Amino acid sequence: SNSSSPECHNEYTRDEFYEERKRMERRIRKQMLKELEEQRCCYRFSRWIKSIAKGIASDVRRFCSDAETFIGNLPLTIGAVGLAIVTLGVAWFKFAEEMLDSCRPVHFHSSQCTFYEFPGCFYCDTSVKAYKVALAFHQICSAFAGVISLLFVMKICIARKVVVDEMNSPTTSSPAGLICMTIVCVAAGRGIVGQMLVTVAAAVHFCVAVWFILMAGSFNILPDPSWYPNTVGIGISAVKTWLYYPMAGHFLMLISLSFFSFFFPISLV
């Protein structure tokens, strides 16, 4: 019985070893299957993310291409739309200020003048509902016109050759002053940033007027009503400039009146 006891013990130990090995193999196999499934999930997820990213990139490229084509083909006459909208907002806002009893007129260069726009400047009770509605309409019109001006600036950056080509002809460059007129109407009375924009736009308008007159003279073209934005229209830039720099504003007003006095009789002939 003593000699059989170790054999039984060895057999028992061998059985336990095999059982333990089988359990370990099952655990390893289960873990490997789990890791494989996780890898498959990660692979499917990464492939899904890549497909989405590729689709988004394709849509962005298509959108950028369409936007570039749209902006590059914008005509200079788009400035007329912006000028009409911003002046619509100004006209109705000033009408509301004239009609409201809570508004009283103040001097343009006083600290109480909030919006530097003709005709007149007013100090109003901003808590009145009618004033809030008029101001909101005015701001919406100005924002729309500002977007149009921004689109033209983007056209200069994106399609510079197209803009240069348009500016080299008196026919296609005649509406260029409309953009400057729109910018000064939108920017006037909007702090230091507005003052800078008005100054730059008025200076550009003056340069455009000089360039246009020289170019029209070289082409021997007689004046016609389409010359207004680049010549007489500088008077709008002059008025907005006068609000910040009176002498420069008077200088541009003199140029505008000179253009009108010289070109108007000729265009009637």
XYZ file of C-alpha atoms in Angstrom:
269
model
C 0.000 0.000 0.000
C 2.946 2.324 0.674
C 4.320 1.767 -2.864
C 0.988 2.531 -4.544
C 0.434 5.795 -2.750
C 3.059 7.812 -4.714
C 1.726 6.463 -8.036
C -1.776 7.582 -7.152
C -0.379 10.905 -6.111
C 1.521 11.274 -9.398
C -1.536 10.315 -11.431
C -3.636 12.820 -9.518
C -1.048 15.491 -10.061
C -0.846 14.659 -13.777
C -4.623 14.910 -14.123
C -4.673 18.234 -12.375
C -1.897 19.482 -14.635
C -3.831 18.530 -17.776
C -7.001 20.066 -16.423
C -5.175 23.263 -15.559
C -3.585 23.357 -18.986
C -6.965 22.916 -20.635
C -8.459 25.719 -18.555
C -5.519 27.931 -19.420
C -5.880 27.145 -23.116
C -9.570 27.987 -22.945
C -8.805 31.281 -21.209
C -6.110 32.117 -23.760
C -8.383 31.185 -26.640
C -11.210 33.267 -25.207
C -8.879 36.221 -24.673
C -7.489 35.901 -28.195
C -11.005 35.805 -29.644
C -11.913 38.857 -27.590
C -8.845 40.768 -28.757
C -9.509 39.720 -32.338
C -13.088 40.959 -32.088
C -11.860 44.246 -30.588
C -9.371 44.621 -33.420
C -12.128 44.000 -35.927
C -14.339 46.590 -34.244
C -11.494 49.109 -34.172
C -10.754 48.422 -37.823
C -14.399 48.834 -38.800
C -14.657 52.037 -36.739
C -11.480 53.519 -38.208
C -12.630 52.597 -41.715
C -15.999 54.269 -41.006
C -14.252 57.404 -39.688
C -11.990 57.510 -42.738
C -14.942 57.192 -45.102
C -16.784 59.991 -43.296
C -13.674 62.190 -43.288
C -13.134 61.501 -46.979
C -16.748 62.400 -47.732
C -16.549 65.606 -45.686
C -13.268 66.565 -47.373
C -14.829 65.953 -50.770
C -17.866 68.078 -49.864
C -15.633 70.863 -48.528
C -13.515 70.850 -51.693
C -16.668 70.959 -53.832
C -18.092 73.783 -51.719
C -14.841 75.769 -51.906
C -14.710 75.272 -55.666
C -18.323 76.396 -56.089
C -17.797 79.353 -53.735
C -14.658 80.387 -55.601
C -16.517 80.195 -58.921
C -19.449 82.172 -57.504
C -17.272 84.890 -55.974
C -15.005 85.091 -59.020
C -18.013 85.667 -61.304
C -19.595 88.393 -59.179
C -20.050 91.533 -61.316
C -19.023 94.947 -60.030
C -22.665 96.004 -60.299
C -23.346 93.901 -57.188
C -22.303 97.039 -55.309
C -25.540 98.695 -56.492
C -27.548 96.081 -54.597
C -25.527 96.643 -51.419
C -25.821 100.440 -51.731
C -29.586 100.227 -52.256
C -30.064 97.970 -49.217
C -27.891 100.000 -46.840
C -29.504 103.305 -47.867
C -32.918 101.687 -47.394
C -31.986 100.912 -43.796
C -30.611 104.424 -43.252
C -33.688 106.099 -44.746
C -36.167 104.171 -42.600
C -34.041 104.557 -39.479
C -33.790 108.325 -39.944
C -37.516 108.484 -40.664
C -38.176 106.724 -37.362
C -35.857 109.134 -35.514
C -37.645 112.114 -37.100
C -41.073 110.799 -36.127
C -40.368 109.531 -32.599
C -40.958 112.004 -29.761
C -38.209 110.314 -27.750
C -35.523 111.472 -30.229
C -34.024 114.931 -30.361
C -31.512 116.294 -32.900
C -27.886 116.784 -31.865
C -24.745 118.024 -33.611
C -22.813 115.546 -35.747
C -19.541 116.003 -33.909
C -21.050 115.798 -30.412
C -20.590 112.796 -28.137
C -24.351 112.151 -28.233
C -24.318 111.410 -31.968
C -24.329 107.619 -32.190
C -24.899 107.022 -35.920
C -23.004 109.372 -38.211
C -25.488 109.334 -41.075
C -27.286 111.960 -43.074
C -29.857 113.434 -42.868
C -29.410 114.572 -39.297
C -28.132 112.993 -36.103
C -30.336 112.261 -33.100
C -30.103 111.302 -29.448
C -32.882 108.804 -28.676
C -34.295 106.826 -25.804
C -33.090 103.325 -26.708
C -35.728 101.634 -24.534
C -38.595 102.644 -26.859
C -39.884 99.621 -28.795
C -40.366 101.503 -32.083
C -36.762 102.669 -31.920
C -35.558 99.116 -31.300
C -37.462 97.846 -34.353
C -36.085 100.619 -36.577
C -32.568 100.031 -35.283
C -32.821 96.267 -35.850
C -34.000 96.826 -39.440
C -31.157 99.273 -39.968
C -28.604 96.801 -38.614
C -29.938 93.970 -40.793
C -29.699 96.117 -43.929
C -26.183 97.213 -43.006
C -25.126 93.611 -42.337
C -26.478 92.482 -45.722
C -24.637 95.290 -47.505
C -21.510 94.501 -45.501
C -21.628 90.884 -46.674
C -21.823 92.062 -50.287
C -18.804 94.307 -49.748
C -16.945 91.433 -48.120
C -17.701 89.210 -51.127
C -16.127 91.800 -53.411
C -13.036 91.995 -51.190
C -12.829 88.201 -51.363
C -13.087 88.443 -55.145
C -10.031 90.699 -55.155
C -8.134 88.067 -53.150
C -9.408 85.018 -55.054
C -9.740 86.284 -58.633
C -7.225 89.109 -58.768
C -6.621 88.748 -62.508
C -10.344 89.006 -63.214
C -10.593 92.222 -61.161
C -7.538 93.721 -62.877
C -9.007 92.829 -66.258
C -12.331 94.471 -65.308
C -10.584 97.607 -64.063
C -8.676 97.992 -67.332
C -11.824 98.837 -69.282
C -13.972 101.971 -68.789
C -17.106 99.956 -69.496
C -16.576 97.199 -66.933
C -14.911 99.408 -64.300
C -17.626 102.088 -64.208
C -19.536 100.450 -61.279
C -16.388 100.072 -59.109
C -17.195 103.162 -57.055
C -20.412 101.539 -55.852
C -18.420 99.210 -53.587
C -16.643 102.163 -51.954
C -19.949 103.962 -51.495
C -21.456 100.871 -49.877
C -18.510 100.432 -47.514
C -18.585 104.040 -46.254
C -22.359 103.856 -45.687
C -22.011 100.611 -43.729
C -18.941 101.576 -41.695
C -19.779 105.181 -40.727
C -20.429 105.595 -37.016
C -19.044 102.217 -35.942
C -16.135 103.183 -33.747
C -12.473 103.247 -34.649
C -12.855 100.288 -37.024
C -15.594 102.096 -38.924
C -13.474 105.228 -39.088
C -10.578 103.262 -40.578
C -12.855 101.589 -43.139
C -14.385 104.919 -44.150
C -10.934 106.458 -44.547
C -9.591 103.571 -46.640
C -12.730 103.317 -48.788
C -12.769 107.078 -49.457
C -9.073 107.022 -50.400
C -9.663 104.054 -52.731
C -12.653 105.839 -54.245
C -10.494 108.878 -54.967
C -7.846 106.690 -56.625
C -10.520 104.902 -58.664
C -11.903 108.266 -59.816
C -8.484 109.471 -60.958
C -7.738 106.145 -62.650
C -11.126 106.098 -64.373
C -10.785 109.650 -65.747
C -7.304 108.943 -67.099
C -8.429 105.662 -68.642
C -11.560 107.199 -70.172
C -9.433 109.972 -71.622
C -7.049 107.467 -73.181
C -10.030 105.672 -74.796
C -11.558 109.021 -75.960
C -14.949 108.180 -74.423
C -17.539 110.891 -73.830
C -19.194 111.075 -70.383
C -22.461 109.231 -69.812
C -24.622 108.401 -66.743
C -22.653 105.203 -66.093
C -19.747 107.391 -64.968
C -21.643 108.474 -61.838
C -20.316 105.843 -59.357
C -16.659 106.593 -60.086
C -16.953 110.387 -60.437
C -19.891 112.283 -58.943
C -20.611 109.383 -56.563
C -17.469 110.277 -54.639
C -19.698 112.842 -52.941
C -21.140 110.075 -50.734
C -17.631 109.124 -49.645
C -16.977 112.837 -49.096
C -19.958 113.199 -46.747
C -18.920 110.202 -44.643
C -15.301 111.389 -44.578
C -16.422 114.850 -43.436
C -17.901 113.272 -40.312
C -14.344 112.335 -39.219
C -12.063 114.676 -41.199
C -13.891 117.888 -42.228
C -11.115 119.257 -44.461
C -10.664 115.985 -46.357
C -14.438 115.734 -46.680
C -14.659 119.247 -48.150
C -11.885 118.369 -50.597
C -13.769 115.314 -51.855
C -17.001 117.332 -52.020
C -15.238 119.884 -54.200
C -14.059 117.089 -56.505
C -17.583 115.667 -56.712
C -19.082 119.086 -57.551
C -16.355 119.683 -60.118
C -17.094 116.366 -61.804
C -20.787 117.180 -61.852
C -20.269 120.707 -63.223
C -17.942 119.453 -65.943
C -19.557 116.176 -67.025
C -23.269 116.941 -66.714
C -23.436 119.567 -69.503
C -21.320 117.352 -71.781
C -23.562 114.307 -71.226
C -26.601 116.382 -72.233
C -25.090 117.266 -75.617
